[in-house]
Coordinates of N, CA and C in Angstrom, one line a residue:
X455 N 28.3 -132.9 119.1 CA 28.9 -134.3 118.9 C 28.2 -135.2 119.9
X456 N 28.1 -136.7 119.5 CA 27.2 -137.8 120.4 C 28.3 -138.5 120.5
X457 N 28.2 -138.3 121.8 CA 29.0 -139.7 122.2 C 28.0 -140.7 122.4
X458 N 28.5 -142.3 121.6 CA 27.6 -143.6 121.7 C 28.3 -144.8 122.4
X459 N 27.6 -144.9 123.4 CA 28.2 -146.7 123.4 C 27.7 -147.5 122.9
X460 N 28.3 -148.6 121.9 CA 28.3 -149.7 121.4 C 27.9 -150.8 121.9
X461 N 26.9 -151.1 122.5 CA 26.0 -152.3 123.6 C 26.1 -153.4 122.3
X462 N 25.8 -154.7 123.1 CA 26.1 -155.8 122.7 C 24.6 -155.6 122.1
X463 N 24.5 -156.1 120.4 CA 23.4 -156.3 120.1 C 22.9 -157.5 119.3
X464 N 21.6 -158.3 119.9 CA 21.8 -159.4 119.5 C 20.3 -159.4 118.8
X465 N 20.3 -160.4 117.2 CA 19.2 -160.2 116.1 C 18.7 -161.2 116.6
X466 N 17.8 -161.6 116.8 CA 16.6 -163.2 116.7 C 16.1 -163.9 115.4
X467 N 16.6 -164.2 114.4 CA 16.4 -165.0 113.7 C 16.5 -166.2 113.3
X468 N 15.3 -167.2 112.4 CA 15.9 -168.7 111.7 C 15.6 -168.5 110.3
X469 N 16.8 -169.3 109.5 CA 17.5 -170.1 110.4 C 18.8 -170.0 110.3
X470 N 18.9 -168.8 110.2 CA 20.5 -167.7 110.5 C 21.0 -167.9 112.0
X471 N 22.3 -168.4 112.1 CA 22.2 -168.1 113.4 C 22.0 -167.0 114.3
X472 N 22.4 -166.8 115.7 CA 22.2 -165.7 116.2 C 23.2 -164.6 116.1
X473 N 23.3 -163.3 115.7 CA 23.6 -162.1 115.1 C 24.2 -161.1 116.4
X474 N 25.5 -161.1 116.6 CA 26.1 -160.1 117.7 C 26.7 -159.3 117.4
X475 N 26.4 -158.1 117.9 CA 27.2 -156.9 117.7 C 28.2 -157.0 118.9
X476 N 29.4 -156.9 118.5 CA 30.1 -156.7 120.3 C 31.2 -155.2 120.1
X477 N 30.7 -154.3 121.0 CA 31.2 -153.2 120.5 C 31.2 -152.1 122.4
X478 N 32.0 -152.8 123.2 CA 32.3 -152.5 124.2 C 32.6 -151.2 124.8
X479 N 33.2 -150.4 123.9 CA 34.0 -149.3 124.3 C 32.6 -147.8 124.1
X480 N 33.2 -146.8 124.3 CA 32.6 -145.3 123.8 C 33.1 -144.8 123.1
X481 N 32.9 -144.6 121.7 CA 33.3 -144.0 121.2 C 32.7 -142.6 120.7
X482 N 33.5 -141.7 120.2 CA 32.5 -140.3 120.2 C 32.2 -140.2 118.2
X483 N 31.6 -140.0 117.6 CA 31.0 -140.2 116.5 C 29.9 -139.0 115.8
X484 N 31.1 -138.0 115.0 CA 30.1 -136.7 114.3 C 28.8 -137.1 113.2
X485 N 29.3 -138.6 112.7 CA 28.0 -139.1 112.2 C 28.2 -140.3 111.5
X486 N 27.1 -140.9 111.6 CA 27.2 -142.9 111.4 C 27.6 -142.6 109.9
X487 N 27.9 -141.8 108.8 CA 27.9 -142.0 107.3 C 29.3 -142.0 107.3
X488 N 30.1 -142.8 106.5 CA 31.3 -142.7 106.3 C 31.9 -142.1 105.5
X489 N 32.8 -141.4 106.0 CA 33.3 -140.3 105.0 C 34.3 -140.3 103.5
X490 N 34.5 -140.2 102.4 CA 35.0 -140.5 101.6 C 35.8 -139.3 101.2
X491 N 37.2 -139.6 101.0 CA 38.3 -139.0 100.7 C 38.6 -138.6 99.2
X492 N 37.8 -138.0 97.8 CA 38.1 -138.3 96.7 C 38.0 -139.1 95.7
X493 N 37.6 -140.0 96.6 CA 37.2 -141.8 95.9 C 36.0 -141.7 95.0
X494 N 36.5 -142.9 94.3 CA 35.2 -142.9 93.2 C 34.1 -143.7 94.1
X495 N 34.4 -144.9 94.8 CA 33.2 -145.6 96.1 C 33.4 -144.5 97.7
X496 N 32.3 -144.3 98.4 CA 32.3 -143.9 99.3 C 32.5 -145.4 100.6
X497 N 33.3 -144.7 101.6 CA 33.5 -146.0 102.1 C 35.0 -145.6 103.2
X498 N 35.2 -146.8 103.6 CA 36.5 -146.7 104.7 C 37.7 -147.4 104.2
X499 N 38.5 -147.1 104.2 CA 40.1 -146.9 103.6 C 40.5 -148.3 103.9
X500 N 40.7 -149.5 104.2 CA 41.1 -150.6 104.9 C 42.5 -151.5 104.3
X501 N 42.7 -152.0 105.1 CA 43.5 -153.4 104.1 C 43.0 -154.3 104.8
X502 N 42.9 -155.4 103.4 CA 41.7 -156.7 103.9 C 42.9 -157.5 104.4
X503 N 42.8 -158.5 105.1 CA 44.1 -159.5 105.9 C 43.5 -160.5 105.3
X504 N 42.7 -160.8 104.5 CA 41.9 -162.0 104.2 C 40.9 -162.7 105.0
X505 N 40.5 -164.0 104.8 CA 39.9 -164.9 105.5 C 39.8 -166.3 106.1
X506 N 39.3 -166.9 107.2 CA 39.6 -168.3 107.7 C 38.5 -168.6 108.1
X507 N 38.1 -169.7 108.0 CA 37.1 -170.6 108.4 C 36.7 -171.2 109.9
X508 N 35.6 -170.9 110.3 CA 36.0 -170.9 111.8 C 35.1 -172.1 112.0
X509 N 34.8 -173.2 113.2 CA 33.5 -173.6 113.9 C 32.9 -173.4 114.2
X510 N 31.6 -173.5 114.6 CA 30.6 -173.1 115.3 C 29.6 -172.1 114.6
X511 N 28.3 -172.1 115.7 CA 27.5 -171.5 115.2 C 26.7 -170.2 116.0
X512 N 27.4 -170.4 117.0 CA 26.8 -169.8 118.1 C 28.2 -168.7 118.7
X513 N 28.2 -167.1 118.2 CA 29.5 -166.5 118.7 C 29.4 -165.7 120.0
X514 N 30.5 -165.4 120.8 CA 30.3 -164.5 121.7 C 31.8 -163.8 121.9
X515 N 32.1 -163.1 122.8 CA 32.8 -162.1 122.6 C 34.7 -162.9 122.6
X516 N 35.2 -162.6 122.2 CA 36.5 -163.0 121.8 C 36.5 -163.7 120.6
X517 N 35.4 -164.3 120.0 CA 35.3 -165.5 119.1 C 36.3 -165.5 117.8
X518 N 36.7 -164.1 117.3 CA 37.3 -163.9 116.4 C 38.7 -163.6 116.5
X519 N 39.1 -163.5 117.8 CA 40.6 -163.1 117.8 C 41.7 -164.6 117.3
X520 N 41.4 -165.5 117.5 CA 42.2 -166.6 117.0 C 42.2 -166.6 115.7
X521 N 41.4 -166.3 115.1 CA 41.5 -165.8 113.9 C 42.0 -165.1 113.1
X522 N 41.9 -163.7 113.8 CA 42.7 -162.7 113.2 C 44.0 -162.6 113.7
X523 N 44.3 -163.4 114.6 CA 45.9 -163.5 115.1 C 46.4 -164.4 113.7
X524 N 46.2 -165.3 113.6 CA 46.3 -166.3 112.2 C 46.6 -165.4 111.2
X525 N 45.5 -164.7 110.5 CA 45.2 -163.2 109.8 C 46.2 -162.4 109.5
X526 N 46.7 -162.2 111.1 CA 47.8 -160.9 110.7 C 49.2 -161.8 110.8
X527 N 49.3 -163.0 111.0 CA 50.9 -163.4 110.9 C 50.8 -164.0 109.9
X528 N 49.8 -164.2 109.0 CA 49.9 -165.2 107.5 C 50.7 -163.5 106.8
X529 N 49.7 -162.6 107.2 CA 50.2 -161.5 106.1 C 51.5 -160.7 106.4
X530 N 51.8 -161.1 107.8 CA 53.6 -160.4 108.2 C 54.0 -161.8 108.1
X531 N 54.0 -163.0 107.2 CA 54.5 -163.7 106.7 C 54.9 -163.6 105.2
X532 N 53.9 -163.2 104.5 CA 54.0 -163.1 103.6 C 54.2 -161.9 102.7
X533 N 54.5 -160.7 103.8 CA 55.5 -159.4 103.6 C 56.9 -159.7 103.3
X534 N 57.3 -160.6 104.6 CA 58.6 -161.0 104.8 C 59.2 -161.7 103.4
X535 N 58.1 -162.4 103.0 CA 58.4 -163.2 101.9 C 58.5 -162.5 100.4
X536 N 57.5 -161.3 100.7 CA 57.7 -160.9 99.0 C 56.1 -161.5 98.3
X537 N 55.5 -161.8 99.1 CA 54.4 -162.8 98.0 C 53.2 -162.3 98.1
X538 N 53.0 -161.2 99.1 CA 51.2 -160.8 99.3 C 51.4 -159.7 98.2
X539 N 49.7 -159.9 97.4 CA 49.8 -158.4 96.8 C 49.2 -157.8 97.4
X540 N 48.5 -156.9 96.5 CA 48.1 -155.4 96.6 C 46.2 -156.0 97.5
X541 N 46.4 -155.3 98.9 CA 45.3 -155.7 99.8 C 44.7 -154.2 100.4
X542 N 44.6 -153.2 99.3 CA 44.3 -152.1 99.2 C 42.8 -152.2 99.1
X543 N 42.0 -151.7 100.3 CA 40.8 -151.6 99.7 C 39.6 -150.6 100.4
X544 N 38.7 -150.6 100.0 CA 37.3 -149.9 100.8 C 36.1 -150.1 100.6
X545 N 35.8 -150.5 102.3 CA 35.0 -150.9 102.5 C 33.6 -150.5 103.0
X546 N 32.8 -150.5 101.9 CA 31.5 -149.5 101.8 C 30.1 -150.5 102.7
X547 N 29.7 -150.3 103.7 CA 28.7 -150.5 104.3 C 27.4 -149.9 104.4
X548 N 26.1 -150.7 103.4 CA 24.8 -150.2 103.6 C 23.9 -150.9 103.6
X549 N 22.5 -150.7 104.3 CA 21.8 -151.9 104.4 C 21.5 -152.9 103.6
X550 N 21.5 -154.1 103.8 CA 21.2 -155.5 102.4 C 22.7 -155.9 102.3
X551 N 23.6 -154.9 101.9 CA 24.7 -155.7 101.4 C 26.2 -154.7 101.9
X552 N 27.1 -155.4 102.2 CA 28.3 -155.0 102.3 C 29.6 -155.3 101.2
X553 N 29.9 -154.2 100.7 CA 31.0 -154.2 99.4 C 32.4 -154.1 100.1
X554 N 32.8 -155.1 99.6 CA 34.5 -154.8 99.5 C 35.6 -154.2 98.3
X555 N 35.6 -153.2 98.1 CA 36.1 -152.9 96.8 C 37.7 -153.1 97.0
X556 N 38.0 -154.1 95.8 CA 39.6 -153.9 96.2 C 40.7 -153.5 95.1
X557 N 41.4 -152.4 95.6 CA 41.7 -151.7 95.0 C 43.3 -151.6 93.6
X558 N 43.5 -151.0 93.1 CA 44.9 -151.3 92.4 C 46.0 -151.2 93.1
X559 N 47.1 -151.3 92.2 CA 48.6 -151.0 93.3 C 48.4 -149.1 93.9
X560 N 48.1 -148.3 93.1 CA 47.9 -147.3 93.6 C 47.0 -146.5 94.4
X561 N 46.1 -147.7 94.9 CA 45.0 -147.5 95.9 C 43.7 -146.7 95.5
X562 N 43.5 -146.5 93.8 CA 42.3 -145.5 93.0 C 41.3 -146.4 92.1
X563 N 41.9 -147.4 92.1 CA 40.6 -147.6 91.1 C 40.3 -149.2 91.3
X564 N 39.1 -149.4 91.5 CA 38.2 -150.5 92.2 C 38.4 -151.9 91.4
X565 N 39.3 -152.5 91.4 CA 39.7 -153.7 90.6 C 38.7 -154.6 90.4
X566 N 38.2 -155.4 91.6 CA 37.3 -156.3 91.6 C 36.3 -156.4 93.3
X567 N 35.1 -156.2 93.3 CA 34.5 -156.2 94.4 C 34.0 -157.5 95.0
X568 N 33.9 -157.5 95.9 CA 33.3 -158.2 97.3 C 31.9 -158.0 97.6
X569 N 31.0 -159.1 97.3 CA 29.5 -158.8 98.2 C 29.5 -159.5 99.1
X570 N 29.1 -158.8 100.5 CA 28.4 -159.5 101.4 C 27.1 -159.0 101.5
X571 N 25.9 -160.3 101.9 CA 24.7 -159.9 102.4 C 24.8 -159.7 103.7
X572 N 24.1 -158.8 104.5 CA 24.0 -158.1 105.7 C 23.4 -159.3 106.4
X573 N 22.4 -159.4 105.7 CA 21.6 -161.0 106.5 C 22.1 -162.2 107.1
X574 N 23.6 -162.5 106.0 CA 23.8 -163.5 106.4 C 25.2 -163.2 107.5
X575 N 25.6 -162.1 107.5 CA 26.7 -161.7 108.9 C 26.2 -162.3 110.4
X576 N 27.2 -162.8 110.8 CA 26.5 -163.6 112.1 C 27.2 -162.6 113.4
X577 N 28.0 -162.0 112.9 CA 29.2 -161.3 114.0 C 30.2 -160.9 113.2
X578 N 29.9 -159.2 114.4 CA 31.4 -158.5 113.8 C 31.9 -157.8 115.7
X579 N 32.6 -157.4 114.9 CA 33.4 -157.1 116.3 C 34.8 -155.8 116.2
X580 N 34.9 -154.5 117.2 CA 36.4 -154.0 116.4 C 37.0 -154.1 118.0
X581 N 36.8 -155.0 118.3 CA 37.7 -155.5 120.2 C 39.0 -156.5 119.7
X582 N 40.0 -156.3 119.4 CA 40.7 -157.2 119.3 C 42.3 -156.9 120.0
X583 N 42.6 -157.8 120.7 CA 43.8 -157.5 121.3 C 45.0 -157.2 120.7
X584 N 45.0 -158.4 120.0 CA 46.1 -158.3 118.9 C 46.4 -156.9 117.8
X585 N 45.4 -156.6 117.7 CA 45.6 -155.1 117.2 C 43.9 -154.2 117.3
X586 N 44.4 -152.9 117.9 CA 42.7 -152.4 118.4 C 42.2 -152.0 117.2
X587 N 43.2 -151.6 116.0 CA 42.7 -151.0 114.7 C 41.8 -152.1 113.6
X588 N 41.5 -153.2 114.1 CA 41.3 -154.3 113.1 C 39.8 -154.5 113.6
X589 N 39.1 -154.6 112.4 CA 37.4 -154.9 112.6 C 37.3 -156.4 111.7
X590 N 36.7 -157.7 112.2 CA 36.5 -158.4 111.8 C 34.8 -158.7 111.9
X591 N 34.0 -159.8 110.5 CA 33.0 -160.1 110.7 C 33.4 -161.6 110.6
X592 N 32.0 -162.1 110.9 CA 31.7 -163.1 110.4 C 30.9 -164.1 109.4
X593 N 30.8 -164.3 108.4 CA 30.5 -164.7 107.6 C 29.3 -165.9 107.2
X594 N 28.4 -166.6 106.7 CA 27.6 -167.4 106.4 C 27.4 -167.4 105.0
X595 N 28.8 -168.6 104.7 CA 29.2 -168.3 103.2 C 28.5 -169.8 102.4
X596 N 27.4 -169.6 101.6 CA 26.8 -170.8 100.9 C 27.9 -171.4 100.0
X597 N 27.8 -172.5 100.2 CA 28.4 -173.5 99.1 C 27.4 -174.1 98.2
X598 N 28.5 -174.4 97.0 CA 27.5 -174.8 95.5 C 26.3 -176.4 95.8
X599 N 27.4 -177.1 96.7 CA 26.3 -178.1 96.9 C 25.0 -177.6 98.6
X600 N 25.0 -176.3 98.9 CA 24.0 -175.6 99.9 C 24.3 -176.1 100.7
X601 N 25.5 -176.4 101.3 CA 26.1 -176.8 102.5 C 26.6 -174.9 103.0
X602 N 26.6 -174.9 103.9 CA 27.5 -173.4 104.4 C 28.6 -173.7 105.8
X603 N 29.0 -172.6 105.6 CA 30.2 -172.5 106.4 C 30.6 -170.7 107.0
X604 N 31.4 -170.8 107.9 CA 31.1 -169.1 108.6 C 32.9 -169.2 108.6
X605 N 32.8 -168.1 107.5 CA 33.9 -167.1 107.0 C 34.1 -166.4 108.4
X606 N 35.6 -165.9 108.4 CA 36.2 -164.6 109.3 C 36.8 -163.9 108.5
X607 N 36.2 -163.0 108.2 CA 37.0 -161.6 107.3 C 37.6 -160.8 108.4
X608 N 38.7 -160.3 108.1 CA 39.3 -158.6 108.8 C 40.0 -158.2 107.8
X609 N 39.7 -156.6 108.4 CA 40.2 -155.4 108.0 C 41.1 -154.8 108.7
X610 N 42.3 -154.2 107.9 CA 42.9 -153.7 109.0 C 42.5 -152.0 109.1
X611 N 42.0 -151.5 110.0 CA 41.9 -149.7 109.8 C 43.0 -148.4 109.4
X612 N 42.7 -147.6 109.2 CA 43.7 -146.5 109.4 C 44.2 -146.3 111.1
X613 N 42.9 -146.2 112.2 CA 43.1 -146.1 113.5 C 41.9 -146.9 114.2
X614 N 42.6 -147.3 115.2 CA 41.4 -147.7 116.5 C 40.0 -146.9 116.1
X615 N 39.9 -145.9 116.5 CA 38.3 -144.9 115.7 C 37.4 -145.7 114.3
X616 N 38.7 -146.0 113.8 CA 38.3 -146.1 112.1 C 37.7 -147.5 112.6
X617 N 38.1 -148.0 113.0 CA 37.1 -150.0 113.3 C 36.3 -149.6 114.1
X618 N 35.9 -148.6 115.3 CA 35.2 -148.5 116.4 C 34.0 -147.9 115.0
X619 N 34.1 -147.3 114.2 CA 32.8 -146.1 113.3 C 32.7 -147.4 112.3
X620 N 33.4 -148.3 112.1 CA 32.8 -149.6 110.8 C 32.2 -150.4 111.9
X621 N 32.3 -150.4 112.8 CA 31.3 -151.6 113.8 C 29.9 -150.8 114.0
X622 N 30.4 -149.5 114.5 CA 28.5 -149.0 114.6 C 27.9 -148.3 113.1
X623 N 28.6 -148.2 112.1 CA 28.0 -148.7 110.6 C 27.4 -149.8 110.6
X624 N 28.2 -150.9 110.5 CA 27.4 -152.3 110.6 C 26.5 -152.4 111.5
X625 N 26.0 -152.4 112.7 CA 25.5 -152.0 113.2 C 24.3 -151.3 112.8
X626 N 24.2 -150.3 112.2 CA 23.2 -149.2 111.9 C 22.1 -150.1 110.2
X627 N 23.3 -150.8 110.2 CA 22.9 -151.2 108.3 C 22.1 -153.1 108.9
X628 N 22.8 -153.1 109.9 CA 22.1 -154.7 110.4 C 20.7 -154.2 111.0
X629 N 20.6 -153.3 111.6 CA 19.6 -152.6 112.2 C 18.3 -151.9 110.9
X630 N 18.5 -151.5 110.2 CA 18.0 -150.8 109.3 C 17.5 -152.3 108.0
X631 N 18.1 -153.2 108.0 CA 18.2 -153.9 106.8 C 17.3 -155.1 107.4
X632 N 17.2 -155.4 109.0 CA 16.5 -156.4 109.6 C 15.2 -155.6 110.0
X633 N 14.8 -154.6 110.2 CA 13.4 -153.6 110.3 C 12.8 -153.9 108.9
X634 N 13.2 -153.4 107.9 CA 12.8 -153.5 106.5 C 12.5 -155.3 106.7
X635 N 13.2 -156.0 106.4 CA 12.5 -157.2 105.8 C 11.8 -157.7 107.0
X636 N 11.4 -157.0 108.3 CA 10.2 -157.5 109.3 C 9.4 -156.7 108.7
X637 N 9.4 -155.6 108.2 CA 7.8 -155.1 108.1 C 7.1 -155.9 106.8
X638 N 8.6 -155.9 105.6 CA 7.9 -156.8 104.4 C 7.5 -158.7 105.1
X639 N 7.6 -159.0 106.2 CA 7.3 -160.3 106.3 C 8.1 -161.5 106.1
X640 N 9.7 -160.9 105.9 CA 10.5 -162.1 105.5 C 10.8 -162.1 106.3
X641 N 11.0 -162.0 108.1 CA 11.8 -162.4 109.1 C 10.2 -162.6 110.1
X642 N 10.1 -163.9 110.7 CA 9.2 -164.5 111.5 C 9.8 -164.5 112.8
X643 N 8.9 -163.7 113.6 CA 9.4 -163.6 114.8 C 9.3 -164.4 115.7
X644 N 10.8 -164.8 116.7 CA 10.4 -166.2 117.4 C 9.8 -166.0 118.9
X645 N 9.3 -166.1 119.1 CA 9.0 -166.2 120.6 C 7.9 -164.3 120.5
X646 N 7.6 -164.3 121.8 CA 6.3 -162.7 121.6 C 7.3 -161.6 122.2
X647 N 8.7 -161.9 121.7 CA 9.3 -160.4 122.0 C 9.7 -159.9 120.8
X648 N 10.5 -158.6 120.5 CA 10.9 -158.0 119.3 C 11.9 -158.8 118.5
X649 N 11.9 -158.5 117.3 CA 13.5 -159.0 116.7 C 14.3 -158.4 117.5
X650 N 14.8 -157.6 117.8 CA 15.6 -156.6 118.2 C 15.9 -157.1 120.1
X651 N 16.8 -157.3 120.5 CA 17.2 -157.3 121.7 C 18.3 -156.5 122.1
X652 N 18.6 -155.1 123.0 CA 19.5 -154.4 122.9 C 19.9 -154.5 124.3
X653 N 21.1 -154.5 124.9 CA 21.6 -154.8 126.4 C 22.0 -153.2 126.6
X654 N 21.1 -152.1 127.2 CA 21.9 -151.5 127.7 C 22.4 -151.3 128.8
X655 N 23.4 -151.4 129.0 CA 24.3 -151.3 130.2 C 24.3 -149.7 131.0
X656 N 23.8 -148.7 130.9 CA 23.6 -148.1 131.6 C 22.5 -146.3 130.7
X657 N 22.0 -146.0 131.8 CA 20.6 -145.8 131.4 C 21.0 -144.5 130.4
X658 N 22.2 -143.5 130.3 CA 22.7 -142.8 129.9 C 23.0 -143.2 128.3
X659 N 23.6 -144.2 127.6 CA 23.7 -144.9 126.8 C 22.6 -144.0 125.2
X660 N 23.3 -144.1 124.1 CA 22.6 -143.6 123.3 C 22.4 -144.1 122.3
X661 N 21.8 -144.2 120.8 CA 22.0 -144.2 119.8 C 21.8 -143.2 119.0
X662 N 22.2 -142.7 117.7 CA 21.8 -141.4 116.7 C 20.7 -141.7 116.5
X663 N 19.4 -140.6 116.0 CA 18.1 -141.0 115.5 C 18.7 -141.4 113.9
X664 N 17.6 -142.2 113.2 CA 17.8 -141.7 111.7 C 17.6 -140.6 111.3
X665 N 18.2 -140.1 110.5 CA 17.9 -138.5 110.0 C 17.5 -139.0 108.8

C-alpha cells in the first residue's frame, strides 16, 4: 500500500486560468482507478449538491467553501421542503473529460449525463470544513454568446477517503490529459519552465508510477 500526499498542484496555462490541485492531507490509496460496485458506469458513488457561480479568476485554498456551505443548506432546504429530487449519481473521472452520470430513483440506471472537459477545470479541492466528505471543482463554463463564467460543482461522498481518492483521480487525469496535449502542441509553454509545477513539501512525499 502507498501512502501519497496530495501537494498543491499548479498547471501553467493560456488562456485558461491557473489550475490548483489543493489536497493537503495523506491519504493512503491501494490504487488511483476507482472502484465500481456492479454498475453499469465505472466511477464513485456521489450525490451531486448542485451548482453556483462564483467570481474570480484566480483560486486558492478555501476558495470553494462559501460555496458549498450555500450547496449543502439549499439542499437541507429543500429536503425539509419536499422539493429536491433524485441527486443520485457517479462520478467517473478520465483524462479529457469528466462524466457525471445521474442516476434514477433507484440509484441503477444512468438517466442523463454531465460532461466536463478536464481542460477547462480551474480547481478542485476535497478540504472542506463544512463537511470533510464533500469534493468540489471548479468550472470554466462557455456561454452561447462566448462569454464564460466558473461554475462550483460538489459532490457529496460516501466518506472523507471517498473525496480524498476523487481529488488525486482528478489529479492524475489533469496530469495525464495536460502531458498529452503538450506533446501534441496544443498547450504553449509560458515562460522556460515545465507545464507542471509541483510544491513538495517534504522530500519523503510520493506519487504512484503509471502502470
Amino acid at each position: 500500500m502507498l501512502k501519497t500526499k496530495l501537494n498543491v498542484l499548479t498547471l501553467r496555462k493560456e488562456p485558461l486560468p491557473t489550475v490548483i490541485f489543493h489536497e493537503p492531507e495523506a491519504i493512503e490509496l491501494c490504487s488511483a482507478t476507482p472502484h465500481a460496485k456492479s454498475r453499469t458506469h465505472a466511477g464513485y458513488k456521489v450525490t451531486y449538491l448542485g451548482k453556483m457561480t462564483i467570481s474570480g479568476t484566480q483560486f486558492l485554498s478555501g476558495c470553494t467553501e462559501s460555496a458549498v456551505v450555500s450547496l449543502v443548506e439549499r439542499r437541507a432546504l429543500d429536503q425539509q421542503q419536499g422539493t429536491n429530487p433524485s441527486s443520485n449519481s457517479l462520478l467517473e473521472i478520465r483524462p479529457f473529460q469528466v462524466r457525471l452520470h445521474h442516476l434514477d430513483e433507484h440509484g441503477e440506471v444512468s438517466v442523463t449525463v454531465d460532461a466536463y472537459q478536464v481542460a477547462r477545470i480551474a480547481y478542485c479541492t476535497a478540504d472542506h470544513s463544512v463537511r470533510p466528505n464533500i469534493f468540489a471543482w471548479i468550472y470554466r463554463e462557455i456561454n452561447d454568446d462566448l462569454s464564460f463564467q466558473m461554475d462550483c460543482h460538489a459532490v457529496e461522498c460516501e466518506s472523507k477517503l471517498e473525496a480524498k481518492k476523487l481529488a488525486h483521480s482528478m489529479m492524475e487525469a489533469f496530469r495525464k490529459t495536460f502531458q498529452s496535449m503538450s506533446s501534441d502542441g496544443r498547450i504553449h509553454k509560458s515562460g522556460s519552465t515545465d507545464d507542471f509545477a509541483e510544491d513538495s513539501s517534504t522530500p519523503d512525499d510520493s506519487t504512484p508510477d503509471d502502470g
